[in-house]
Coordinates of C-alpha atoms in Angstrom, one line a residue:
M211 CA 9.7 153.6 15.2
M212 CA 11.4 151.5 17.8
R213 CA 12.3 151.8 21.5
A214 CA 13.8 149.8 24.4
V215 CA 11.8 148.6 27.7
A216 CA 9.3 150.9 28.8
S217 CA 8.0 151.1 32.3
F218 CA 5.7 153.5 34.0
S219 CA 5.3 153.3 37.7
M220 CA 5.8 149.8 38.1
R221 CA 5.6 148.1 41.5
A222 CA 8.6 145.7 42.3
A223 CA 6.1 142.8 43.4
D224 CA 4.4 143.4 39.7
L225 CA 7.7 143.2 38.1
R226 CA 8.5 140.0 39.8
M227 CA 5.1 138.5 38.7
M228 CA 5.5 139.7 35.2
S229 CA 9.0 138.0 35.0
E230 CA 7.7 134.9 36.4
A231 CA 4.7 134.8 33.9
R232 CA 6.9 135.9 30.9
L233 CA 4.4 138.5 30.0
A234 CA 5.6 140.7 27.1
V235 CA 3.0 143.5 28.0
E236 CA 1.2 144.1 31.0
V237 CA -1.5 146.9 31.6
V238 CA -3.1 147.6 35.0
G239 CA -5.8 150.3 35.4
L240 CA -4.8 152.3 32.5
T241 CA -6.5 155.6 31.9
K242 CA -6.0 158.4 29.7
R243 CA -7.9 161.7 29.6
Y244 CA -7.9 164.7 27.4
P245 CA -9.0 168.1 28.2
A246 CA -11.8 169.0 26.2
A247 CA -11.1 172.9 26.1
R248 CA -14.3 175.2 25.2
G249 CA -12.3 177.6 23.2
S250 CA -8.8 179.1 22.4
W251 CA -8.7 181.3 25.7
D252 CA -9.1 178.1 27.7
R253 CA -6.3 176.4 25.7
L254 CA -4.1 179.3 26.2
R255 CA -4.7 179.7 30.0
R256 CA -3.8 175.9 30.3
L257 CA -0.6 176.3 28.2
L258 CA 0.5 179.4 30.1
L259 CA -0.6 178.8 33.7
S260 CA -0.7 175.0 33.6
E261 CA -4.1 175.1 35.2
A262 CA -7.4 173.7 34.0
P263 CA -10.0 176.3 33.5
R264 CA -13.1 176.1 35.9
G265 CA -15.7 174.0 34.7
E266 CA -13.4 172.4 31.9
R267 CA -14.6 169.1 30.7
E268 CA -12.5 166.0 29.9
F269 CA -12.6 163.5 27.3
V270 CA -11.8 160.0 28.6
A271 CA -10.0 157.8 25.9
L272 CA -9.1 155.1 27.9
D273 CA -10.9 154.3 31.5
S274 CA -9.2 151.5 33.7
V275 CA -7.9 149.2 31.2
S276 CA -6.1 146.0 32.2
L277 CA -4.6 143.4 30.0
A278 CA -1.9 140.9 29.7
V279 CA -0.1 139.7 26.8
P280 CA 2.3 136.8 27.1
R281 CA 5.4 136.7 25.1
G282 CA 5.3 135.2 21.7
T283 CA 1.5 135.5 21.2
A284 CA -0.8 137.8 19.3
L285 CA -3.5 140.1 20.7
G286 CA -6.0 141.6 18.6
V287 CA -7.8 144.8 19.7
I288 CA -11.2 145.5 17.9
G289 CA -14.0 148.0 18.5
P290 CA -15.9 150.8 17.0
N291 CA -14.1 154.4 16.1
G292 CA -13.4 156.3 19.1
A293 CA -13.1 153.3 21.5
G294 CA -9.6 153.8 22.4
K295 CA -7.7 151.5 20.2
S296 CA -5.1 153.8 18.8
T297 CA -4.4 155.5 22.2
L298 CA -3.8 152.1 23.8
L299 CA -1.1 151.5 21.0
K300 CA 0.4 154.8 21.4
I301 CA 0.7 154.3 25.1
L302 CA 2.3 151.0 24.6
A303 CA 4.7 152.5 22.0
G304 CA 5.5 155.2 24.3
I305 CA 4.4 158.1 22.2
V306 CA 1.6 158.9 24.6
Q307 CA 2.0 159.2 28.6
P308 CA -0.9 157.8 30.3
T309 CA -2.9 159.8 32.9
A310 CA -3.0 157.0 35.5
G311 CA -2.4 153.2 35.7
E312 CA 0.7 150.9 35.2
V313 CA 2.2 149.8 32.1
R314 CA 5.4 147.3 31.3
V315 CA 6.4 146.7 27.9
A316 CA 9.5 144.2 28.2
G317 CA 11.7 144.3 25.1
T318 CA 12.2 146.3 22.0
V319 CA 9.2 147.8 20.4
A320 CA 8.3 148.4 16.6
S321 CA 5.2 150.2 15.8
I322 CA 3.2 151.2 12.7
I323 CA 0.5 153.4 14.2
E324 CA 0.1 156.8 12.1
L325 CA 1.2 157.2 8.6
G326 CA 4.2 159.3 8.5
T327 CA 5.2 159.1 12.2
G328 CA 8.8 159.0 12.5
F329 CA 9.6 160.2 8.9
H330 CA 10.7 163.7 8.0
P331 CA 8.6 164.8 5.0
E332 CA 11.7 166.7 3.1
F333 CA 13.9 163.8 3.5
T334 CA 13.9 160.8 0.9
G335 CA 13.0 157.3 1.7
R336 CA 16.7 156.4 1.8
E337 CA 17.5 159.3 4.1
N338 CA 14.5 158.4 6.2
V339 CA 15.8 154.7 6.8
F340 CA 19.2 155.8 7.7
M341 CA 18.1 158.5 10.2
N342 CA 15.7 156.0 11.7
A343 CA 18.7 153.5 12.0
A344 CA 20.8 156.0 13.8
L345 CA 18.0 156.8 16.1
M346 CA 17.5 153.2 17.0
G347 CA 21.4 153.0 17.7
F348 CA 22.4 150.8 14.9
P349 CA 25.9 151.3 13.6
P350 CA 26.4 152.5 10.0
G351 CA 27.2 149.0 8.6
H352 CA 24.1 147.5 10.1
A353 CA 22.2 150.5 8.6
Q354 CA 23.3 149.8 5.0
T355 CA 22.1 145.9 5.5
M356 CA 18.8 147.4 7.0
Y357 CA 18.4 149.6 3.8
D358 CA 18.9 146.8 1.4
E359 CA 16.4 144.6 3.3
I360 CA 13.8 147.5 3.4
A361 CA 14.2 148.4 -0.2
A362 CA 13.8 144.9 -1.4
F363 CA 10.7 144.2 0.8
C364 CA 8.8 147.6 0.1
E365 CA 9.5 147.6 -3.5
L366 CA 9.4 151.5 -4.0
G367 CA 12.3 151.6 -6.5
R368 CA 13.4 154.9 -7.6
Y369 CA 10.8 156.6 -5.1
M370 CA 13.3 155.5 -2.3
D371 CA 15.2 158.7 -3.6
M372 CA 12.4 161.2 -3.6
P373 CA 11.2 163.2 -0.6
V374 CA 8.5 161.2 1.4
K375 CA 6.0 164.2 1.2
T376 CA 5.5 163.1 -2.4
Y377 CA 4.5 159.5 -1.2
S378 CA 0.9 158.2 -1.3
S379 CA -0.6 156.5 1.7
G380 CA 0.2 153.2 0.5
M381 CA 3.7 153.9 -0.2
F382 CA 4.0 155.5 3.4
V383 CA 2.8 152.0 4.7
R384 CA 5.2 150.0 2.6
L385 CA 8.1 152.0 3.9
A386 CA 6.8 152.0 7.5
F387 CA 6.2 148.3 7.6
A388 CA 9.4 147.4 6.0
L389 CA 11.2 149.8 8.5
A390 CA 9.4 148.2 11.5
I391 CA 10.1 144.5 10.7
S392 CA 13.8 145.1 9.7
A393 CA 14.5 146.2 13.5
R394 CA 13.8 142.7 14.5
P395 CA 11.8 143.8 17.6
D396 CA 10.7 141.8 20.5
I397 CA 7.1 143.5 20.3
L398 CA 5.3 144.6 16.9
L399 CA 2.5 147.1 17.2
V400 CA 0.2 147.5 14.3
D401 CA -2.8 149.8 13.9
E402 CA -5.1 150.0 11.0
A403 CA -2.3 151.1 8.6
L404 CA -2.5 148.0 6.7
A405 CA -5.9 148.8 5.5
V406 CA -4.8 151.6 3.1
G407 CA -2.1 149.2 1.3
D408 CA -2.8 147.4 -1.8
A409 CA -4.1 143.8 -1.5
V410 CA -0.9 142.1 -2.7
F411 CA 1.4 144.2 -0.4
A412 CA -1.1 143.6 2.6
H413 CA -1.1 139.6 1.8
R414 CA 2.9 139.8 1.9
C415 CA 2.6 141.7 5.2
L416 CA 0.5 139.2 7.0
G417 CA 2.8 136.5 5.7
R418 CA 5.8 138.4 7.3
I419 CA 3.7 138.9 10.8
S420 CA 3.1 135.0 10.4
E421 CA 6.7 134.4 10.2
M422 CA 7.5 136.8 13.1
R423 CA 5.0 135.0 15.2
E424 CA 6.5 131.8 14.7
A425 CA 9.9 133.3 15.6
G426 CA 8.5 134.4 18.9
V427 CA 7.7 138.1 18.3
T428 CA 4.7 139.4 20.4
I429 CA 2.1 141.2 18.4
V430 CA -0.5 143.7 19.5
F431 CA -2.8 144.2 16.3
V432 CA -5.7 146.9 15.9
S433 CA -8.1 146.3 13.0
H434 CA -11.6 146.5 12.1
D435 CA -11.3 143.6 9.9
T436 CA -12.7 140.7 11.9
N437 CA -11.3 138.1 9.5
M438 CA -7.9 139.5 9.8
V439 CA -8.2 139.2 13.7
A440 CA -9.1 135.7 13.5
Q441 CA -6.2 134.8 11.1
V442 CA -3.5 136.5 13.0
C443 CA -4.5 136.6 16.7
D444 CA -4.7 133.9 19.5
R445 CA -6.6 136.2 21.7
A446 CA -8.5 139.4 21.2
V447 CA -10.1 142.3 23.2
L448 CA -13.0 144.5 22.4
L449 CA -12.9 148.1 23.3
D450 CA -15.9 150.4 23.7
R451 CA -15.8 154.0 25.0
G452 CA -12.5 153.2 26.6
R453 CA -13.4 150.2 28.5
I454 CA -12.6 146.6 27.7
V455 CA -16.0 144.9 27.3
A456 CA -15.1 141.5 26.0
E457 CA -11.8 139.4 26.0
G458 CA -11.1 135.8 25.0
P459 CA -10.7 133.8 21.8
P460 CA -11.0 135.9 18.7
R461 CA -14.0 133.9 17.7
D462 CA -16.3 135.0 20.8
V463 CA -14.9 138.4 20.8
V464 CA -15.8 138.9 17.1
H465 CA -19.2 137.7 17.9
D466 CA -19.7 140.2 20.8
Y467 CA -18.5 142.9 18.3
L468 CA -21.2 141.8 15.7
L469 CA -23.8 141.8 18.5
R470 CA -23.0 145.5 19.3
V471 CA -22.9 146.7 15.6
A472 CA -26.2 145.0 14.9
E473 CA -27.8 146.8 17.8
R474 CA -26.3 150.3 16.6
L475 CA -27.5 149.7 13.0
T476 CA -30.9 148.7 14.4
T477 CA -31.2 151.7 16.4
T478 CA -29.9 154.2 14.1
G479 CA -32.8 156.0 12.0
Q480 CA -35.6 155.0 14.2
P481 CA -38.3 157.5 14.6
T482 CA -38.0 160.1 17.5
G483 CA -39.8 158.7 20.7
R484 CA -39.9 155.1 19.4
L485 CA -38.4 152.5 22.0
P486 CA -35.1 151.1 20.5
A487 CA -35.5 147.3 19.4
R488 CA -34.3 145.1 22.4
F489 CA -31.6 142.6 21.3
H490 CA -31.4 139.3 23.1
E491 CA -28.3 137.1 23.3
I492 CA -28.4 133.3 23.8
G493 CA -25.1 131.5 24.3
A494 CA -24.1 127.9 24.0
V495 CA -27.8 126.5 23.1
E496 CA -26.4 123.5 21.4
T497 CA -22.9 122.0 21.6
G498 CA -21.2 119.9 18.6
G499 CA -17.4 118.9 18.6
E500 CA -15.4 121.8 19.7
T501 CA -17.8 124.7 18.5
Q502 CA -20.9 126.3 20.7
E503 CA -23.5 128.0 18.9
R504 CA -24.4 131.6 20.0
R505 CA -27.3 133.6 18.5
F506 CA -28.7 137.1 19.0
G507 CA -31.5 139.2 17.6
S508 CA -34.7 140.8 18.5
F509 CA -36.5 137.7 17.7
E510 CA -39.5 138.6 15.8
A511 CA -38.7 136.0 13.5
R512 CA -36.9 132.9 14.6
I513 CA -34.8 130.2 13.2
T514 CA -36.4 127.1 14.4
D515 CA -34.8 124.4 12.6
I516 CA -31.5 124.1 10.6
S517 CA -30.0 121.1 8.6
I518 CA -27.1 120.4 6.3
G519 CA -27.5 117.8 3.5
D520 CA -29.5 114.6 4.6
T521 CA -27.6 114.2 7.8
P522 CA -29.8 113.0 10.6
P523 CA -30.1 115.6 13.9
G524 CA -27.3 115.2 16.2
Q525 CA -24.7 113.8 13.7
I526 CA -22.0 115.9 12.0
P527 CA -22.3 116.0 8.2
R528 CA -19.3 114.7 6.6
L529 CA -19.0 115.8 2.9
P530 CA -16.8 114.8 0.0
P531 CA -15.2 117.7 -1.4
G532 CA -17.2 119.4 -4.5
Q533 CA -20.5 117.7 -3.3
T534 CA -23.5 119.8 -4.0
T535 CA -25.2 120.2 -0.5
A536 CA -28.4 121.8 0.9
F537 CA -27.8 124.2 3.9
R538 CA -31.3 124.8 5.0
M539 CA -33.3 126.6 7.5
T540 CA -36.8 127.0 8.7
V541 CA -38.0 130.5 9.9
R542 CA -41.2 131.3 11.9
F543 CA -42.4 134.9 11.9
D544 CA -44.2 136.1 15.1
A545 CA -44.5 139.7 13.7
P546 CA -45.2 141.1 10.1
V547 CA -42.1 141.6 7.9
Q548 CA -42.1 143.3 4.5
A549 CA -39.0 141.7 2.8
P550 CA -37.1 139.5 4.9
V551 CA -33.6 138.7 4.2
F552 CA -32.3 135.2 4.7
G553 CA -28.4 134.4 4.8
V554 CA -25.8 131.8 5.5
M555 CA -22.1 132.0 6.3
I556 CA -19.1 129.4 6.4
R557 CA -16.3 129.6 8.6
N558 CA -13.4 127.5 9.1
R559 CA -11.9 126.1 12.5
A560 CA -10.0 129.5 13.3
G561 CA -13.3 131.6 12.7
L562 CA -12.2 132.8 9.3
E563 CA -15.1 133.8 7.0
V564 CA -14.8 131.4 4.1
F565 CA -18.0 132.2 2.3
G566 CA -21.1 133.9 3.1
T567 CA -24.3 135.4 0.9
N568 CA -27.8 136.3 1.4
T569 CA -31.0 136.8 -0.7
H570 CA -30.6 140.6 -0.8
L571 CA -26.9 140.2 -2.3
R572 CA -28.2 137.7 -4.8
K573 CA -31.2 139.6 -5.7
T574 CA -33.6 136.9 -4.8
P575 CA -37.1 138.5 -4.1
T576 CA -38.7 137.4 -0.8
E577 CA -42.5 137.7 0.1
P578 CA -43.9 139.7 3.0
A579 CA -44.2 137.5 6.0
A580 CA -47.4 137.6 8.5
P581 CA -47.4 136.6 12.0
G582 CA -47.6 132.6 12.1
D583 CA -45.9 132.2 8.8
L584 CA -43.2 129.8 8.0
A585 CA -40.7 129.8 5.5
E586 CA -38.2 127.1 4.4
V587 CA -35.1 128.5 3.1
T588 CA -32.6 126.4 1.2
F589 CA -29.2 127.5 0.0
E590 CA -27.8 124.6 -2.4
M591 CA -24.2 124.7 -3.4
P592 CA -21.2 122.8 -4.2
V593 CA -19.1 122.5 -1.2
H594 CA -15.6 123.5 -2.9
L595 CA -13.4 123.3 0.2
T596 CA -10.4 121.5 1.3
G597 CA -10.5 118.9 4.0
G598 CA -11.2 120.2 7.6
T599 CA -13.9 121.2 10.0
Y600 CA -16.2 124.2 9.2
T601 CA -19.1 125.8 10.8
A602 CA -22.3 127.2 9.1
S603 CA -24.1 130.2 10.5
F604 CA -27.7 131.4 9.6
A605 CA -29.5 134.8 9.9
V606 CA -32.8 136.3 9.1
H607 CA -32.8 140.4 9.0
T608 CA -34.0 143.3 7.0
A609 CA -31.8 144.8 4.3
D610 CA -30.9 147.8 6.4
G611 CA -29.2 145.6 9.1
H612 CA -32.0 144.7 11.8
Y613 CA -31.3 141.1 12.9
F614 CA -34.4 139.0 13.9
D615 CA -32.2 135.9 14.6
Y616 CA -28.5 135.4 13.8
R617 CA -27.4 131.9 14.6
T618 CA -23.5 131.8 14.5
D619 CA -21.8 128.6 14.2
A620 CA -24.9 126.9 14.5
R621 CA -24.0 123.8 12.8
I622 CA -20.6 121.9 12.6
F623 CA -19.8 119.8 9.0
E624 CA -16.8 118.1 7.9
V625 CA -15.0 118.0 4.5
A626 CA -13.0 114.8 3.7
D627 CA -9.3 115.3 3.2
T628 CA -8.3 116.6 -0.3
P629 CA -4.4 115.6 -0.9
E630 CA -4.7 117.3 -4.3
A631 CA -5.4 120.9 -3.0
G632 CA -4.1 123.1 -0.2
G633 CA -5.6 126.2 1.6
I634 CA -9.0 126.8 2.2
A635 CA -11.1 126.7 -1.0
N636 CA -11.0 123.7 -3.5
L637 CA -11.7 125.2 -6.7
P638 CA -12.8 123.1 -9.8
V639 CA -9.9 123.0 -11.7
T640 CA -9.1 121.8 -15.5
V641 CA -5.4 121.2 -15.8
T642 CA -4.1 121.5 -19.5
I643 CA -0.5 121.0 -20.6
R644 CA 0.4 121.9 -24.2
R645 CA 3.8 121.7 -25.4
R646 CA 5.1 124.7 -27.4
A647 CA 8.1 125.4 -29.8
N648 CA 10.8 127.5 -28.4
T649 CA 11.2 130.0 -31.1
A650 CA 13.0 132.7 -28.8
S651 CA 16.7 133.1 -29.2
G652 CA 19.2 134.8 -26.9
P653 CA 18.5 135.6 -23.3
D654 CA 15.6 137.2 -21.9
D655 CA 15.4 140.7 -20.0
M656 CA 15.3 138.7 -16.6
T657 CA 18.6 137.3 -17.3
E658 CA 20.1 140.6 -18.0
T659 CA 18.5 142.1 -14.8
L660 CA 19.6 139.3 -12.5
Y661 CA 23.2 139.3 -13.8
A662 CA 23.7 142.8 -14.6
D663 CA 27.1 142.8 -13.1
A664 CA 28.4 139.6 -14.5
P665 CA 32.1 139.8 -15.4
A666 CA 33.6 138.6 -18.7
S667 CA 35.9 135.9 -16.9
L668 CA 35.2 133.5 -14.1
C669 CA 37.8 131.7 -12.1
M670 CA 36.1 129.1 -9.7
D671 CA 37.0 131.0 -6.4
S672 CA 34.2 132.6 -4.2
T673 CA 33.9 135.6 -6.6
A674 CA 32.5 133.5 -9.0
E675 CA 29.6 132.0 -7.1
P676 CA 26.9 134.9 -7.8
F677 CA 27.2 133.9 -11.5
L678 CA 26.9 130.4 -11.3
A679 CA 23.4 128.5 -11.3
G680 CA 22.4 124.8 -11.6
E681 CA 24.7 122.1 -10.3
W682 CA 28.0 123.5 -8.8
Y683 CA 30.0 122.4 -5.6
A684 CA 32.2 124.3 -3.3
S685 CA 35.6 125.6 -4.7
E686 CA 38.8 123.6 -3.9
L687 CA 42.5 123.9 -4.6
E688 CA 44.9 121.9 -6.8
A689 CA 48.4 122.7 -7.3
G690 CA 47.8 126.4 -6.1
R691 CA 44.8 126.7 -8.7
T692 CA 41.2 127.1 -7.8
Y693 CA 38.5 124.9 -9.4
R694 CA 35.2 123.6 -8.6
W695 CA 33.2 120.4 -9.6
A696 CA 30.2 121.0 -11.9
G697 CA 27.4 118.5 -11.7
Q698 CA 25.7 117.0 -14.7
H699 CA 23.9 120.1 -15.8
A700 CA 25.6 123.4 -14.8
Q701 CA 25.0 127.0 -15.8
A702 CA 27.5 130.2 -15.8
F703 CA 26.7 133.8 -16.8
L704 CA 29.2 135.9 -18.6
R705 CA 29.5 139.3 -19.9
R706 CA 29.9 139.5 -23.8
P707 CA 32.8 141.9 -24.9
S708 CA 32.1 144.2 -27.8
G709 CA 32.3 142.7 -31.3
R710 CA 33.1 139.0 -32.0
A711 CA 33.7 136.9 -29.0
C712 CA 34.7 133.2 -28.3
L713 CA 34.3 130.9 -25.4
A714 CA 37.3 129.9 -23.6
I715 CA 36.8 126.9 -21.0
E716 CA 39.6 124.9 -18.8
L717 CA 37.9 121.4 -17.8
R718 CA 39.1 118.1 -16.7
S719 CA 37.4 114.5 -16.1
T720 CA 38.6 112.4 -13.3
H721 CA 35.9 109.6 -13.9
P722 CA 37.6 106.6 -12.8
R723 CA 37.0 104.8 -16.0
V724 CA 37.3 107.8 -18.4
D725 CA 39.6 105.7 -20.6
A726 CA 36.8 103.0 -21.4
E727 CA 33.7 105.2 -20.7
H728 CA 34.5 108.5 -22.3
Q729 CA 32.9 111.7 -20.8
T730 CA 31.1 113.9 -23.3
V731 CA 30.5 117.6 -22.3
M732 CA 27.9 119.4 -24.5
I733 CA 28.5 123.3 -24.3
R734 CA 25.5 125.6 -25.0
I735 CA 25.2 129.3 -25.2
N736 CA 21.8 131.0 -24.7
G737 CA 20.5 127.3 -25.3
V738 CA 22.2 127.0 -28.8
A739 CA 24.7 123.8 -28.9
V740 CA 28.2 125.5 -29.8
G741 CA 30.5 122.5 -29.2
T742 CA 31.1 119.0 -27.7
A743 CA 34.2 118.0 -25.8
C744 CA 35.2 114.3 -25.5
L745 CA 37.2 113.6 -22.7
R746 CA 39.3 110.2 -22.7
D747 CA 41.9 111.0 -20.0
H748 CA 42.5 112.8 -16.8
E749 CA 44.4 115.9 -18.2
W750 CA 43.3 119.5 -18.3
H751 CA 41.8 120.6 -21.6
R752 CA 41.2 124.1 -22.8
L753 CA 38.5 124.6 -25.4
E754 CA 37.9 127.8 -27.3
L755 CA 34.4 127.9 -29.2
A756 CA 32.8 130.7 -31.2
V757 CA 30.0 132.8 -29.5
P758 CA 27.0 133.3 -31.7
A759 CA 26.3 137.0 -32.6
G760 CA 23.7 139.3 -31.4
D761 CA 22.5 137.4 -28.2
G762 CA 22.6 140.4 -25.8
P763 CA 25.2 141.6 -23.4
V764 CA 25.0 138.9 -20.8
V765 CA 25.1 135.2 -22.0
Q766 CA 24.3 131.8 -20.3
V767 CA 26.9 129.1 -20.7
T768 CA 25.3 125.6 -20.1
L769 CA 27.6 122.2 -19.4
D770 CA 25.8 119.1 -19.9
T771 CA 28.1 115.9 -18.8
S772 CA 27.4 112.5 -19.7
P773 CA 27.8 110.2 -17.9
A774 CA 28.0 111.7 -14.3
W775 CA 29.5 109.7 -11.5
V776 CA 29.3 109.2 -7.9
P777 CA 32.6 108.6 -6.0
S778 CA 31.1 106.2 -3.3
E779 CA 29.9 103.8 -6.0
Y780 CA 33.5 103.1 -7.3
A781 CA 35.2 103.3 -3.7
P782 CA 33.1 101.6 -1.1
E783 CA 34.9 103.2 1.6
S784 CA 34.0 106.6 0.2
T785 CA 31.1 108.5 2.0
D786 CA 31.2 111.0 -1.0
T787 CA 27.6 111.0 -2.8
R788 CA 28.1 113.8 -5.0
V789 CA 26.8 113.3 -8.5
L790 CA 29.8 114.6 -10.4
G791 CA 30.5 115.9 -14.0
V792 CA 33.9 117.6 -14.5
M793 CA 36.2 119.8 -13.0
V794 CA 36.3 123.4 -14.1
R795 CA 39.0 125.9 -13.6
R796 CA 38.1 128.9 -15.6
I797 CA 35.3 130.0 -18.0
E798 CA 35.7 133.2 -19.9
L799 CA 34.4 135.2 -23.0
L800 CA 37.3 136.6 -25.1
A801 CA 37.2 139.3 -27.8
R802 CA 38.4 137.8 -31.2

């Protein structure tokens, strides 16, 4: 859904400060409490008497949260279940009112928070789009444009005319996301909803979110997917039990989140009465380039040495793409460990996880370790990455998630530029090109789909443009009749009349030397040559050629002209650099 500027108890001084700082979202001391009624009688009493029962407890979803989001930036919100992430987004969207605190959202807002929010289950997808457009205040003409964009993006086809109560969760997400982005919001709020969509659609959504960021849209993004937060967001906050416990660059906030997850995994399932394992954290132990190592764990086992390839300590490894390289660590054990797990993780400059594995995942057996033992672990692998800067993280832990030592971004390494590849991975590729004979005849299904409404006749005004392809130029007028220039290779799509048909075409050459350099126009229908015109003068000529039978309802007419000419080459004072073939006034298919 979408709404206009929202404001809750904002002081004038704060408004001036927010305007000066060009903030899209500002939250100060935001608190949200929910009554935790002990039973139906307590709920009824609160409803009828508008008072809280004596001794009623409250659930605090958000507790004195403050944050600011500048215009045109993306903020990621991560945290465990029940941390208050969705509550925060609902307040920003105006769906839920805060108990206390100040909120300012400057601009129009589109939100994707809960599946089905804003949709009437009995209405079709089409009807829900027009209903939401009306609620947003868009005029009917704009609503139709919105619908066309939404239907094209969500690709629900015939389901757009079915009640949304029949939709799967993935279909809900498709429609909700397409509706949200079609509204051209200033601020986009996205909850974990994208997690239920299919991978292809999620990829398209992330691409569209990136486009919106580049266009200056402010984004607040809630997700458990730390990779997605690193990819989409400029900054991140970590919520836990309704409070912000970490804020900053996504890489650092994700590290704090992983530390808390590791601590909870370690504590869960321990025998009653046993003291929980104490985790320690060390920050910025070593600095190299633009990345600082951070590490955490209980440290009954310690990673004492790390190396990449044969590069001496203190130097940044510079690797050719695809080179097999050893990622090596030495581990010292200060306590007995029955089955240690050793792992490595590679991230790119933005903190996106590129590749990670460990001995448990690869089913590599490890021996029990006793206090004082040392283990040298080597991961040898070809570095199939594109050019750029990467970091390597190393860990030793148990299979159930107890981290002894996790050294994140412990070493930087560089991969040389790879002009033959883009993206992140530089996969080994063998390219094979084999020529094949074209045995197909007639148009394919795509031609009939793209040009299903093709007419049988085209005059060269603006109505012809949807059915022209290849090299055509804007229409012009001569003696009250419309024509347009075709380039050297031009196509037109026409609907075949029933029965036998012929192609009629009116064309003309204006080549300055056509009397000496005759122009030849080869005419093909669905790839089959049906005739050739040899033009020796500047007069208009009308050709009629038989159309081969049995080539489908829509035919492709192709004009190949030789030689083409450029006006500026024949008239030095001309600035016309178009590559011209012939002038065409009309193309049509006639019943015979």
